[in-house]
Amino acid sequence: MATDITDTGVQSPIGEINKYDFRTTSKGVFKAKKGLNAEVVNQISDIKEEPDWMRKFRLDSLEIFNSKPMPKWGGEINLDFQDIYYYLKPTEKQGKTWDDVPIEIKETFEKLGIPEAERQYLAGVKAQFESEVVYGSLQEDLAQKGVIFTDTDTALREHPQLLKEYFGTVIPPHDNKFAALNSAVWSGGSFIYVPPGVEIEFPLQTYFRINEESMGQFERTLIIVDEGAKIHYVEGCTAPMYSSESLHSAVVEVIAKKGSRCRYSTIQNWANNIYNLVTKRALAYADATMEWVDGNLGSHLTMKYPAVYLMEPGARGEILSIAFAGKHQHQDTGAKLVHCAPNTSGQIISKSISKDGGRGSYRGLVRVEEGAHNTKCSVVCDALILDPESQTDTYPYIEIMEPDVAIGHEASVSRIGEEQLFYLMSRGLTEAEASTMIVNGFIEPLVKELPMEYAVELNRLIELQMEGSVG
Amino acid sequence: MTDVLKIENLHVSVDEKPILNGVNLQLKRGETHALMGPNGSGKSTLGFAIMGHPKYEVTEGRILLNDVDVTEMEADERARLGLFMAFQRPIAIPGVRLADFLRHATTNVRNPERKEGEDLIPMREFRKEIKEKMSQLQMDTEFARRYVNDGFSGGEMKRAEILQLAMLQPKFAILDETDSGLDADAVRLASQSIAQIGGEEMGLLIITHHDKLLEHNPPSHAHVMLGGRIVESGGVELAHELHSNGYERIRKAYPDAAAMERAMQDEEQTV
């Protein structure tokens, strides 16, 4: 939380804030009381002046959250849910100053060579007028094609029928404890609707509005790609993400309708004290292709397993996941592919790197439901360990209810090889350069899937993570 | 002053097992030396030790490059001082393009004082040069875009090693059985290329069982290794003799070294 906001309990929200217009400069800041209960949830709904169905959805979700045990699938979570603020009116940037930005994040900006003004913006400190212009013109072009691209709160006001139809249908609140939590207190996130047959060639990015929407603690993203449409969405950016809260728990729902194609790419670098517990799932219908490209750096514990449910024949799901676990970090990441229909196919490629005692785990599920015959799926997970203190585990779950399927699973673990290091060093590369090169080579399959600027930044981020790791 | 690589009384162990037992060798820039000897006599070990592989522990003796003691140096420091080794079985580095790797390597070797993070040699300059070298070696330029040794055939690996030799232009190069696993045409191409690249500029230490590689690179000196040391040195005629007659005369003439060779082989079999 920003340092200049004191916890004075519940303030009267209405009238204090500049209603709805999240983009204007509002002096008012509202912060809910610490802890989670119906009162807090009601307040959130009040402030957003939400329709009754959403209020009910939130309150029901709260009950589900309270009744659900902690998930058994994943890493170890030590969180006091009553010691967290669940809602801050997203004018928090007013309360943030450059001084509040953690030192290591500032250093990263500096090393990445990001200009001063952009640093402040990316850190969520600076208002975003310049970017608004870019974002605005982009919006106009998309709007002409009937594309909706906005934050989820705005979408709920402006496109209630779409929200009502799809919200919570891919990941219902009772899916898991953190999905229930997000459903109760969600705020922000992206909403995208692409009408039938519309193909957007350039990637849609939330880069331009990172401070408001993506910095949220419990953002909620919903993407609907209608029949035959095509989109590449890039969320966040490779710049470091930080939160003064200990918990980030987002929900991302994607619906890829018949014959559509959706790629969702994200690379996130969280502050090291964050529990990053995210549920991401897509439904892919007949002949649709859904691709997740998911990169995770930073955080204390990340649990993230992007999923594709292959709902109808011909659907395809591809998940490329990469994690870098450093000191005191556990990256529990992987993917899920659920074949619910015949003639569906999927591929999981998961890569983890661990160093300085970090722990990377692959946790993945491949399930072939009854009737989903003639399905094909391959899983490749590779782990690279940079030093003897670091650790890697693999937890592949495979559940198959049909006999005529083709499932492949390959796993490999390698230590950064003495022979590889020697080979590169014998050509004049320093040990640090050689290790970085080996690591960058290891993640190359992911990097080449990213838009250029992200690929470059990911490589630079990895280089930063590698700094001082050897010699 | 001519550059000199000097090996003095070198003893080397791998996993505490002695392999080299006092090797002496002096190599001047511009000279070509053939290093011959039966399998397991320690030829590759000498190469790895000179290049500074961490597994090869020097227990006695030293390696001098122009009177600078490099015995304790890391491999990259040696490379920047002008040492090079073409590997018999180079390792694959998936995801790393040969061109990217070579651009780093070339930069560091040409500018040994370069600090990390400083600029690499300009892309245009590098591209032009690597293109030239590849066309000399009759290599498709697409080859530079492939991942280092990943999925390379035996011949491709050897040519990639020679390409690196050509780009890095070391003072001294050790060629560890660069001819092995190649057909006659490939060996001819490889040996011609080496002659062309090396010329009178490099000191070459050619480790080989055969003399095919030596046809285009006639050695000024030849050495026979047995039981972890060099037992006999001579001129090109020694290389031809060994190629025609094998190592029986050597084993008889140096019973101590032959006994050591047998002991090392026996130990290998019990491991």
XYZ file of C-alpha atoms in Angstrom:
742
model
C 0.000 0.000 0.000
C 1.116 3.500 -0.615
C 2.737 5.005 2.407
C 0.631 8.140 2.569
C -2.645 6.296 2.931
C -3.428 5.448 6.494
C -5.704 2.688 7.493
C -8.582 4.618 8.945
C -11.149 1.954 8.427
C -14.152 2.253 6.183
C -14.594 5.607 4.609
C -17.720 6.779 2.973
C -17.080 5.846 -0.598
C -19.782 7.688 -2.446
C -19.014 11.298 -3.080
C -15.389 10.858 -2.197
C -14.513 9.399 -5.472
C -14.940 10.481 -8.991
C -17.433 7.855 -9.981
C -16.572 5.479 -12.828
C -14.222 7.773 -14.530
C -11.074 5.961 -13.577
C -9.029 7.905 -16.031
C -9.576 11.379 -14.727
C -7.373 12.671 -12.025
C -9.185 12.008 -8.848
C -7.886 13.125 -5.526
C -10.119 10.734 -3.671
C -8.747 7.444 -2.531
C -10.810 4.719 -1.089
C -9.450 1.759 0.680
C -11.507 -1.017 2.141
C -10.827 -2.295 5.626
C -8.265 -5.000 5.971
C -9.641 -8.489 5.740
C -12.394 -10.116 3.797
C -16.105 -10.205 4.605
C -19.509 -9.399 3.084
C -19.183 -5.779 4.088
C -16.034 -5.308 2.058
C -17.526 -7.146 -0.909
C -20.675 -5.012 -0.753
C -18.558 -1.885 -0.650
C -16.744 -2.873 -3.788
C -20.041 -3.434 -5.550
C -21.375 -0.129 -4.192
C -18.442 1.867 -5.449
C -18.665 0.335 -8.868
C -22.468 0.653 -8.851
C -22.710 -2.814 -10.200
C -25.867 -4.582 -11.303
C -27.454 -6.846 -8.726
C -26.410 -10.035 -10.482
C -22.755 -9.107 -10.117
C -23.205 -8.203 -6.456
C -24.839 -11.558 -5.888
C -22.096 -13.272 -7.865
C -19.515 -11.651 -5.598
C -21.305 -12.512 -2.375
C -21.913 -16.093 -3.448
C -18.267 -16.348 -4.387
C -17.268 -15.116 -0.951
C -19.220 -17.947 0.627
C -17.606 -20.442 -1.674
C -14.220 -19.000 -0.807
C -14.916 -19.343 2.907
C -16.059 -22.930 2.584
C -13.258 -24.130 0.317
C -10.052 -25.675 1.610
C -6.705 -24.501 0.332
C -5.868 -26.171 -2.962
C -3.911 -29.388 -2.768
C -2.571 -28.878 -6.255
C 0.441 -26.612 -6.106
C 3.019 -25.150 -3.805
C 2.900 -24.286 -0.153
C 0.929 -21.184 0.763
C 1.289 -19.399 4.069
C -1.139 -16.528 3.881
C -3.326 -14.817 6.426
C -6.357 -13.851 4.368
C -7.513 -11.415 7.018
C -4.268 -9.508 6.820
C -4.775 -8.279 3.265
C -6.502 -5.275 1.771
C -8.905 -6.498 -0.857
C -9.847 -3.298 -2.498
C -8.266 -0.043 -3.276
C -10.025 2.352 -5.544
C -7.796 2.383 -8.616
C -6.735 5.939 -8.160
C -3.909 4.533 -6.125
C -1.386 5.993 -8.494
C -2.091 9.282 -6.788
C -0.860 7.772 -3.605
C 2.242 6.275 -5.092
C 5.481 8.081 -5.450
C 8.740 7.084 -7.037
C 10.056 6.588 -3.515
C 7.580 3.769 -2.980
C 9.006 1.739 -5.824
C 11.259 -1.026 -4.496
C 14.930 -0.425 -5.055
C 15.543 -3.630 -7.000
C 12.800 -2.681 -9.424
C 14.376 0.720 -9.951
C 17.695 -0.933 -10.587
C 16.112 -3.220 -13.106
C 14.620 -0.284 -14.978
C 17.995 1.337 -15.012
C 19.762 -1.736 -16.263
C 17.163 -2.270 -18.929
C 17.964 1.220 -20.093
C 14.361 2.373 -19.922
C 14.113 6.187 -20.067
C 13.255 8.004 -16.866
C 9.776 9.067 -17.910
C 8.869 5.597 -19.063
C 10.219 4.085 -15.854
C 7.890 6.178 -13.754
C 5.048 5.269 -15.993
C 5.793 1.561 -15.955
C 6.169 1.629 -12.209
C 2.642 2.951 -11.956
C 3.740 6.287 -10.630
C 3.236 8.574 -13.552
C -0.080 9.460 -15.066
C -0.450 8.222 -18.544
C -1.524 11.043 -20.779
C 0.904 10.326 -23.587
C -0.068 6.733 -23.680
C -3.732 7.594 -23.639
C -3.322 9.137 -27.036
C -1.795 6.014 -28.502
C -4.312 3.846 -26.782
C -7.132 6.076 -27.969
C -6.235 5.891 -31.652
C -5.796 2.171 -31.417
C -9.232 1.933 -29.875
C -10.821 3.846 -32.693
C -9.434 1.554 -35.360
C -10.592 -1.492 -33.465
C -13.997 -0.033 -32.690
C -14.685 0.372 -36.386
C -14.322 -3.359 -36.765
C -16.637 -3.926 -33.835
C -13.873 -5.020 -31.523
C -14.314 -4.197 -27.868
C -11.092 -3.704 -25.953
C -11.435 -2.138 -22.553
C -11.033 -2.830 -18.879
C -13.447 -5.267 -17.340
C -15.109 -2.745 -15.015
C -15.943 -0.510 -17.942
C -17.138 -3.523 -19.901
C -19.552 -4.427 -17.146
C -21.133 -1.000 -17.453
C -21.054 -0.664 -21.210
C -21.577 -4.237 -22.365
C -23.553 -5.858 -19.571
C -25.186 -8.416 -21.848
C -21.830 -9.846 -22.967
C -20.560 -9.923 -19.417
C -23.651 -11.616 -18.127
C -23.465 -14.233 -20.822
C -19.803 -15.205 -20.403
C -18.442 -13.967 -17.065
C -17.549 -16.842 -14.791
C -18.559 -19.472 -17.325
C -15.058 -20.710 -18.038
C -13.788 -20.482 -14.489
C -16.723 -20.582 -12.112
C -16.167 -19.396 -8.544
C -16.323 -22.915 -7.138
C -13.447 -23.996 -9.392
C -10.852 -23.370 -6.719
C -10.343 -21.256 -3.632
C -8.471 -18.520 -5.457
C -10.951 -18.366 -8.303
C -13.623 -17.855 -5.630
C -11.517 -15.155 -4.015
C -11.055 -13.321 -7.279
C -14.738 -13.669 -8.101
C -15.612 -12.002 -4.792
C -13.244 -9.058 -4.948
C -12.183 -8.728 -8.602
C -11.361 -5.373 -10.050
C -9.852 -4.276 -13.326
C -8.387 -6.578 -15.935
C -9.022 -6.617 -19.651
C -12.138 -7.321 -21.629
C -11.902 -8.186 -25.290
C -14.581 -9.152 -27.727
C -13.681 -9.897 -31.334
C -16.676 -10.234 -33.670
C -17.021 -13.143 -36.095
C -14.468 -13.207 -38.892
C -12.445 -10.224 -37.671
C -8.743 -10.865 -37.814
C -6.468 -8.518 -35.909
C -2.972 -8.873 -37.290
C -1.037 -6.818 -34.746
C -0.912 -7.915 -31.127
C -3.313 -6.162 -28.771
C -1.371 -5.078 -25.747
C -2.195 -3.804 -22.327
C 1.257 -2.287 -22.224
C -0.256 1.159 -22.600
C -2.363 1.040 -19.532
C -0.409 -1.089 -17.232
C -0.744 0.982 -14.132
C -4.467 1.066 -13.908
C -5.627 -2.327 -14.999
C -2.772 -4.729 -14.807
C -1.363 -3.588 -11.532
C -4.499 -4.782 -9.862
C -4.325 -7.369 -7.200
C -7.378 -9.296 -8.343
C -7.796 -8.483 -11.959
C -10.250 -10.326 -14.074
C -9.781 -10.806 -17.755
C -12.360 -12.073 -20.201
C -11.645 -12.618 -23.872
C -14.244 -13.759 -26.355
C -13.034 -14.580 -29.834
C -16.075 -15.157 -31.972
C -16.344 -17.598 -34.868
C -13.464 -17.421 -37.330
C -11.886 -14.429 -35.621
C -8.221 -14.112 -34.856
C -6.330 -12.267 -32.155
C -2.991 -12.120 -30.401
C -3.241 -10.528 -26.989
C -0.153 -9.544 -25.040
C -0.703 -8.846 -21.408
C 1.536 -6.797 -19.244
C 5.067 -6.429 -20.402
C 8.453 -7.603 -19.428
C 8.974 -4.639 -17.147
C 8.884 -5.637 -13.500
C 5.530 -5.751 -11.799
C 5.323 -4.973 -8.170
C 2.587 -4.735 -5.691
C 2.751 -3.617 -2.132
C 0.343 -6.402 -1.343
C 1.456 -9.937 -0.715
C -1.155 -11.567 -2.901
C -1.888 -11.336 -6.584
C -4.693 -13.573 -7.699
C -6.036 -13.031 -11.177
C -8.560 -14.942 -13.228
C -8.324 -15.078 -17.000
C -11.117 -16.606 -19.056
C -10.904 -17.127 -22.803
C -13.576 -18.389 -25.142
C -12.329 -19.347 -28.591
C -15.332 -20.097 -30.741
C -15.567 -22.248 -33.827
C -12.672 -21.807 -36.232
C -11.143 -18.962 -34.274
C -7.571 -18.467 -33.225
C -6.387 -16.865 -30.028
C -2.923 -16.412 -28.671
C -2.402 -14.956 -25.225
C 1.172 -14.025 -24.321
C 2.423 -12.732 -21.063
C 5.753 -12.339 -19.382
C 5.706 -11.141 -15.846
C 8.428 -10.284 -13.427
C 7.004 -9.903 -9.942
C 8.493 -8.467 -6.802
C 9.975 -11.226 -4.683
C 7.473 -11.139 -1.813
C 4.369 -11.845 -3.882
C 2.202 -14.903 -3.921
C 1.178 -15.023 -7.554
C -1.799 -17.376 -7.793
C -3.495 -17.141 -11.121
C -6.176 -19.227 -12.801
C -6.103 -19.101 -16.588
C -8.356 -21.213 -18.720
C -9.613 -21.248 -22.281
C -12.427 -23.113 -23.942
C -11.633 -23.991 -27.543
C -14.535 -24.989 -29.775
C -14.623 -26.755 -33.152
C -11.398 -26.267 -35.134
C -10.364 -23.366 -32.914
C -6.792 -22.929 -31.791
C -5.878 -21.534 -28.411
C -2.289 -20.765 -27.509
C -0.906 -19.641 -24.184
C 2.600 -18.273 -24.044
C 3.367 -17.725 -20.415
C 6.562 -16.533 -18.802
C 7.118 -16.093 -15.081
C 9.951 -14.417 -13.272
C 10.070 -13.168 -9.704
C 7.451 -13.689 -6.937
C 7.808 -15.766 -3.787
C 5.478 -18.470 -5.056
C 3.814 -18.567 -8.442
C 1.119 -21.120 -9.124
C 0.008 -20.865 -12.696
C -1.176 -23.573 -15.043
C -2.784 -22.126 -18.164
C -5.411 -24.567 -19.355
C -7.154 -25.331 -22.591
C -10.368 -27.329 -22.600
C -10.825 -28.788 -26.055
C -14.595 -28.743 -26.270
C -15.361 -29.803 -29.820
C -13.748 -31.846 -32.597
C -10.757 -30.276 -34.295
C -9.884 -27.979 -31.411
C -6.224 -27.463 -30.699
C -4.458 -26.163 -27.618
C -0.817 -25.143 -27.302
C 0.843 -24.035 -24.134
C 4.349 -22.742 -23.858
C 5.367 -22.035 -20.316
C 8.610 -20.803 -18.891
C 9.679 -20.015 -15.372
C 12.812 -18.652 -13.798
C 13.182 -19.381 -10.090
C 15.793 -17.436 -8.171
C 16.655 -17.183 -4.505
C 13.716 -17.854 -2.134
C 11.444 -18.437 -5.083
C 9.227 -21.301 -6.025
C 7.828 -21.324 -9.523
C 5.136 -23.958 -9.554
C 4.029 -23.702 -13.130
C 2.854 -25.886 -15.931
C -0.228 -26.413 -17.995
C -3.456 -28.317 -18.360
C -4.990 -29.812 -21.454
C -8.391 -31.402 -21.217
C -9.656 -33.268 -24.257
C -13.446 -33.246 -24.062
C -14.119 -34.110 -27.705
C -12.779 -36.488 -30.341
C -10.059 -35.501 -32.838
C -8.610 -32.803 -30.661
C -4.933 -32.144 -30.250
C -2.612 -30.329 -27.948
C 0.944 -29.606 -27.035
C 2.627 -28.495 -23.834
C 6.179 -27.225 -23.754
C 7.336 -26.231 -20.323
C 10.750 -24.977 -19.372
C 12.098 -23.995 -16.016
C 15.379 -22.555 -14.890
C 16.411 -22.493 -11.268
C 19.367 -20.865 -9.615
C 20.589 -19.637 -6.219
C 18.494 -22.188 -4.380
C 15.348 -21.457 -6.360
C 12.818 -24.152 -7.046
C 11.047 -24.770 -10.318
C 8.290 -27.341 -10.573
C 6.387 -28.531 -13.542
C 2.838 -29.476 -12.659
C 0.727 -30.487 -15.548
C -2.458 -32.275 -16.360
C -3.445 -34.074 -19.509
C -6.924 -35.520 -19.402
C -8.772 -37.360 -22.123
C -12.444 -37.547 -21.273
C -14.638 -40.454 -22.190
C -15.594 -40.230 -25.834
C -12.644 -38.062 -26.772
C -11.183 -40.716 -29.004
C -8.447 -40.142 -31.547
C -6.917 -37.322 -29.588
C -3.250 -36.415 -29.720
C -1.171 -34.680 -27.153
C 2.486 -34.179 -26.443
C 4.165 -32.841 -23.356
C 7.776 -31.786 -23.201
C 9.161 -30.395 -20.007
C 12.752 -29.433 -19.557
C 14.408 -28.115 -16.466
C 17.743 -26.394 -16.287
C 19.473 -26.152 -12.922
C 22.278 -23.693 -12.548
C 23.777 -24.654 -9.217
C 23.679 -27.479 -6.668
C 21.457 -25.501 -4.242
C 18.619 -25.248 -6.703
C 15.887 -27.745 -7.239
C 13.409 -28.977 -9.772
C 10.441 -31.356 -9.594
C 8.003 -32.706 -12.112
C 4.417 -33.621 -11.315
C 2.748 -34.824 -14.487
C -0.823 -35.999 -14.109
C -2.227 -38.000 -16.971
C -5.818 -39.230 -16.928
C -7.038 -41.108 -19.948
C -10.507 -42.565 -20.370
C -10.174 -43.645 -24.000
C -7.942 -46.301 -25.512
C -7.213 -44.834 -28.950
C -5.221 -41.773 -28.065
C -1.636 -40.741 -28.600
C -0.045 -39.101 -25.596
C 3.635 -38.387 -25.376
C 5.508 -37.180 -22.347
C 9.170 -36.289 -22.295
C 10.931 -34.747 -19.390
C 14.538 -33.773 -19.068
C 16.589 -32.207 -16.353
C 19.987 -30.820 -17.048
C 22.522 -29.045 -15.015
C 24.222 -26.318 -16.867
C 26.785 -28.587 -18.416
C 30.434 -28.364 -17.582
C 31.118 -29.480 -21.132
C 28.919 -26.763 -22.621
C 30.548 -24.127 -20.452
C 34.014 -25.328 -21.357
C 33.202 -25.390 -25.034
C 31.990 -21.796 -25.069
C 34.770 -20.606 -22.770
C 37.420 -22.257 -24.917
C 36.271 -19.819 -27.606
C 36.854 -16.818 -25.393
C 33.467 -16.334 -23.719
C 33.588 -15.586 -20.003
C 31.835 -18.004 -17.698
C 29.023 -15.480 -17.156
C 28.571 -14.900 -20.871
C 28.643 -18.615 -21.536
C 25.992 -19.384 -18.879
C 23.746 -16.610 -20.095
C 24.084 -17.879 -23.620
C 23.179 -21.412 -22.588
C 20.150 -20.163 -20.639
C 19.007 -17.947 -23.484
C 19.366 -20.903 -25.810
C 17.280 -22.966 -23.429
C 14.386 -20.499 -23.571
C 14.762 -19.840 -27.293
C 11.621 -21.820 -28.226
C 9.582 -19.376 -26.145
C 11.414 -16.261 -27.183
C 10.819 -16.871 -30.852
C 7.074 -16.970 -30.232
C 7.052 -13.478 -28.753
C 6.710 -10.151 -30.497
C 10.156 -8.703 -31.094
C 10.250 -6.107 -28.331
C 9.166 -8.638 -25.735
C 11.702 -11.153 -26.912
C 14.482 -8.608 -26.608
C 13.362 -7.553 -23.158
C 12.968 -11.109 -21.973
C 16.530 -11.839 -23.003
C 17.708 -8.765 -21.148
C 15.721 -9.724 -18.071
C 17.237 -13.186 -18.086
C 20.655 -11.609 -18.372
C 19.878 -9.494 -15.321
C 18.719 -12.553 -13.408
C 21.918 -14.278 -14.402
C 24.128 -11.461 -13.186
C 26.425 -12.577 -10.440
C 25.140 -16.124 -10.673
C 28.512 -17.541 -11.506
C 32.125 -17.050 -10.550
C 59.815 -12.407 -31.468
C 58.123 -15.597 -32.552
C 55.324 -16.781 -30.318
C 56.145 -19.947 -28.410
C 53.944 -22.469 -26.650
C 55.943 -24.497 -24.171
C 54.799 -27.542 -22.234
C 57.124 -28.378 -19.361
C 57.088 -31.694 -17.498
C 53.302 -31.786 -17.570
C 51.534 -34.257 -15.282
C 47.755 -34.399 -15.583
C 45.141 -36.401 -13.713
C 41.467 -36.912 -14.402
C 39.414 -37.873 -11.352
C 42.707 -38.388 -9.536
C 43.842 -40.912 -12.089
C 47.185 -39.913 -13.658
C 47.052 -39.772 -17.452
C 50.011 -37.647 -18.436
C 53.358 -38.380 -16.813
C 55.718 -35.602 -17.710
C 55.102 -34.238 -21.185
C 57.587 -31.810 -22.724
C 56.834 -30.034 -25.947
C 57.732 -26.789 -27.615
C 55.794 -25.342 -30.495
C 56.540 -22.139 -32.372
C 54.069 -20.112 -34.335
C 54.311 -21.102 -37.997
C 55.276 -24.699 -37.171
C 53.084 -27.723 -37.667
C 53.505 -30.595 -35.229
C 51.905 -33.988 -35.577
C 51.049 -35.728 -32.336
C 50.593 -39.448 -32.862
C 50.201 -42.469 -30.685
C 47.896 -45.387 -30.007
C 44.431 -44.922 -28.481
C 44.513 -44.035 -24.823
C 48.077 -42.767 -24.903
C 46.977 -39.339 -23.651
C 46.901 -37.226 -26.828
C 43.461 -35.698 -26.281
C 44.241 -35.254 -22.604
C 47.201 -33.110 -23.560
C 44.907 -31.012 -25.762
C 42.307 -30.546 -23.021
C 44.981 -29.715 -20.460
C 46.531 -27.086 -22.734
C 43.088 -25.573 -23.323
C 42.252 -25.616 -19.599
C 39.372 -28.043 -19.186
C 38.507 -27.981 -15.458
C 38.335 -31.796 -15.285
C 41.962 -32.134 -16.327
C 44.021 -31.352 -13.265
C 47.627 -30.358 -13.703
C 49.457 -31.955 -10.782
C 52.953 -31.018 -11.861
C 54.673 -28.975 -14.526
C 53.378 -25.986 -16.418
C 52.162 -24.534 -19.680
C 53.761 -21.350 -20.943
C 52.626 -19.083 -23.710
C 55.423 -16.652 -24.510
C 56.782 -17.172 -21.015
C 53.404 -16.331 -19.485
C 52.341 -19.173 -17.217
C 48.786 -20.096 -18.253
C 48.607 -23.328 -16.236
C 46.072 -21.950 -13.769
C 44.097 -19.826 -16.199
C 40.476 -20.367 -17.169
C 39.791 -21.585 -20.694
C 38.429 -18.207 -21.796
C 41.580 -16.401 -20.712
C 43.680 -18.862 -22.686
C 41.463 -18.388 -25.723
C 41.926 -14.645 -25.492
C 45.685 -15.138 -25.324
C 45.528 -17.017 -28.619
C 44.953 -20.701 -27.854
C 42.361 -22.764 -29.684
C 41.269 -26.361 -29.801
C 39.146 -27.971 -32.493
C 37.249 -30.696 -30.707
C 36.887 -34.241 -31.842
C 33.326 -34.371 -30.523
C 32.103 -30.829 -29.884
C 29.037 -30.556 -27.676
C 25.652 -29.267 -28.846
C 24.245 -26.044 -27.411
C 20.558 -26.003 -28.353
C 18.978 -22.634 -28.952
C 22.284 -20.851 -29.486
C 22.916 -19.852 -33.077
C 26.383 -20.476 -34.397
C 26.595 -16.908 -35.704
C 25.609 -15.340 -32.362
C 28.079 -17.485 -30.497
C 30.835 -16.729 -32.977
C 30.182 -13.003 -32.853
C 30.695 -13.044 -29.088
C 33.738 -15.246 -29.374
C 35.323 -13.228 -32.149
C 34.758 -9.993 -30.252
C 36.338 -11.316 -27.074
C 39.304 -12.893 -28.759
C 40.059 -9.781 -30.791
C 39.519 -7.479 -27.874
C 40.764 -9.414 -24.842
C 40.310 -6.392 -22.614
C 36.631 -6.102 -23.400
C 34.413 -5.745 -20.354
C 31.095 -7.508 -20.145
C 28.281 -5.501 -21.633
C 30.538 -3.611 -24.020
C 29.635 -3.603 -27.683
C 30.233 -6.589 -29.896
C 31.939 -6.184 -33.237
C 29.506 -4.452 -35.594
C 27.008 -6.800 -37.174
C 27.751 -5.683 -40.732
C 31.445 -6.206 -40.343
C 30.941 -9.584 -38.716
C 28.452 -10.745 -41.322
C 30.724 -9.821 -44.168
C 33.596 -11.676 -42.626
C 31.738 -14.831 -41.697
C 30.220 -14.951 -45.184
C 33.661 -14.782 -46.749
C 35.029 -17.476 -44.498
C 32.054 -19.725 -45.104
C 32.342 -19.407 -48.832
C 36.045 -20.305 -48.604
C 35.043 -23.402 -46.664
C 32.260 -24.129 -49.154
C 29.617 -23.819 -46.448
C 26.072 -22.635 -47.034
C 25.592 -19.355 -45.145
C 22.329 -20.732 -43.739
C 24.559 -22.937 -41.640
C 25.461 -20.010 -39.367
C 21.812 -19.732 -38.344
C 21.699 -23.242 -36.988
C 22.106 -24.035 -33.309
C 25.678 -24.823 -32.311
C 26.394 -28.476 -33.146
C 22.737 -29.336 -32.578
C 21.830 -32.119 -34.950
C 25.029 -31.596 -36.960
C 26.427 -34.557 -38.847
C 29.998 -35.550 -38.069
C 31.239 -33.695 -41.120
C 29.228 -30.579 -40.294
C 30.664 -30.517 -36.777
C 34.206 -30.654 -38.101
C 33.538 -27.908 -40.602
C 31.969 -25.769 -37.895
C 35.139 -26.242 -35.850
C 37.259 -25.194 -38.800
C 35.023 -22.175 -39.373
C 35.677 -21.143 -35.781
C 39.369 -21.615 -36.303
C 39.145 -19.381 -39.344
C 37.233 -16.657 -37.520
C 39.268 -16.647 -34.329
C 42.700 -16.823 -35.991
C 44.487 -18.110 -32.889
C 48.237 -18.122 -32.433
C 48.175 -21.821 -31.619
C 45.572 -24.399 -32.553
C 45.207 -27.954 -31.367
C 43.277 -30.084 -33.839
C 41.988 -33.144 -32.045
C 41.402 -35.798 -34.685
C 39.707 -33.383 -36.990
C 39.885 -36.113 -39.650
C 38.089 -38.801 -37.687
C 34.691 -39.827 -38.920
C 35.120 -38.030 -42.227
C 35.141 -39.595 -45.667
C 38.094 -39.055 -47.963
C 36.598 -36.017 -49.714
C 35.708 -34.355 -46.441
C 39.172 -34.954 -45.069
C 40.693 -33.399 -48.181
C 38.466 -30.351 -47.859
C 39.192 -30.064 -44.139
C 42.929 -30.377 -44.550
C 43.019 -27.924 -47.443
C 40.998 -25.454 -45.402
C 43.287 -25.786 -42.434
C 46.317 -25.250 -44.628
C 44.682 -22.202 -46.138
C 43.675 -20.735 -42.775
C 46.714 -21.705 -40.813
C 49.347 -21.126 -43.411
C 52.383 -19.744 -41.769
C 50.398 -17.753 -39.284
C 49.618 -20.411 -36.715
C 51.306 -23.003 -34.677
C 49.390 -26.224 -35.282
C 49.356 -29.278 -33.064
C 47.598 -31.916 -35.108
C 46.464 -34.950 -33.175
C 45.840 -37.761 -35.604
C 46.027 -41.499 -36.134
C 46.405 -41.136 -39.847
C 48.470 -38.998 -42.110
C 45.706 -37.925 -44.453
C 45.357 -34.637 -42.659
C 49.090 -34.200 -42.848
C 49.250 -34.332 -46.650
C 48.150 -30.757 -46.976
C 49.695 -29.771 -43.681
C 53.135 -31.356 -43.790
C 54.430 -31.377 -40.248
C 57.758 -29.866 -39.437
C 57.822 -32.030 -36.325
C 56.238 -35.314 -35.282
C 55.860 -36.740 -31.795
C 54.858 -40.143 -30.540
C 52.990 -40.435 -27.327
C 52.881 -43.631 -25.323
C 51.758 -44.243 -21.766
C 51.199 -40.569 -21.060
C 54.427 -39.056 -22.313
C 56.169 -38.162 -25.525
C 58.705 -40.909 -26.090
C 60.113 -39.908 -29.444
C 60.174 -36.800 -31.593
C 61.349 -36.330 -35.142
C 60.467 -34.890 -38.500
C 57.867 -35.748 -41.092
C 59.560 -39.119 -41.735
C 58.570 -40.252 -38.225
C 54.926 -39.548 -39.004
C 55.182 -41.591 -42.203
C 56.926 -44.424 -40.445
C 54.251 -44.671 -37.771
C 51.542 -44.485 -40.358
C 53.068 -47.351 -42.353
C 54.369 -49.569 -39.570
C 52.277 -48.854 -36.495
C 53.572 -48.611 -32.951
C 55.322 -51.975 -32.424
C 58.822 -50.544 -32.780
C 57.924 -47.783 -30.329
C 56.488 -50.174 -27.754
C 59.626 -52.318 -27.944
C 61.951 -49.354 -27.749
C 60.222 -47.875 -24.707
C 59.203 -50.789 -22.496
C 58.505 -48.533 -19.494
C 56.008 -46.421 -21.421
C 54.481 -49.552 -22.960
C 54.045 -51.029 -19.495
C 52.391 -47.815 -18.371
C 50.093 -47.962 -21.382
C 49.054 -51.518 -20.482
C 48.509 -50.579 -16.849
C 46.278 -47.665 -17.871
C 44.294 -49.865 -20.220
C 43.854 -52.547 -17.563
C 42.603 -49.971 -15.127
C 40.185 -48.662 -17.705
C 38.749 -52.142 -18.138
C 38.206 -52.637 -14.428
C 36.355 -49.336 -14.068
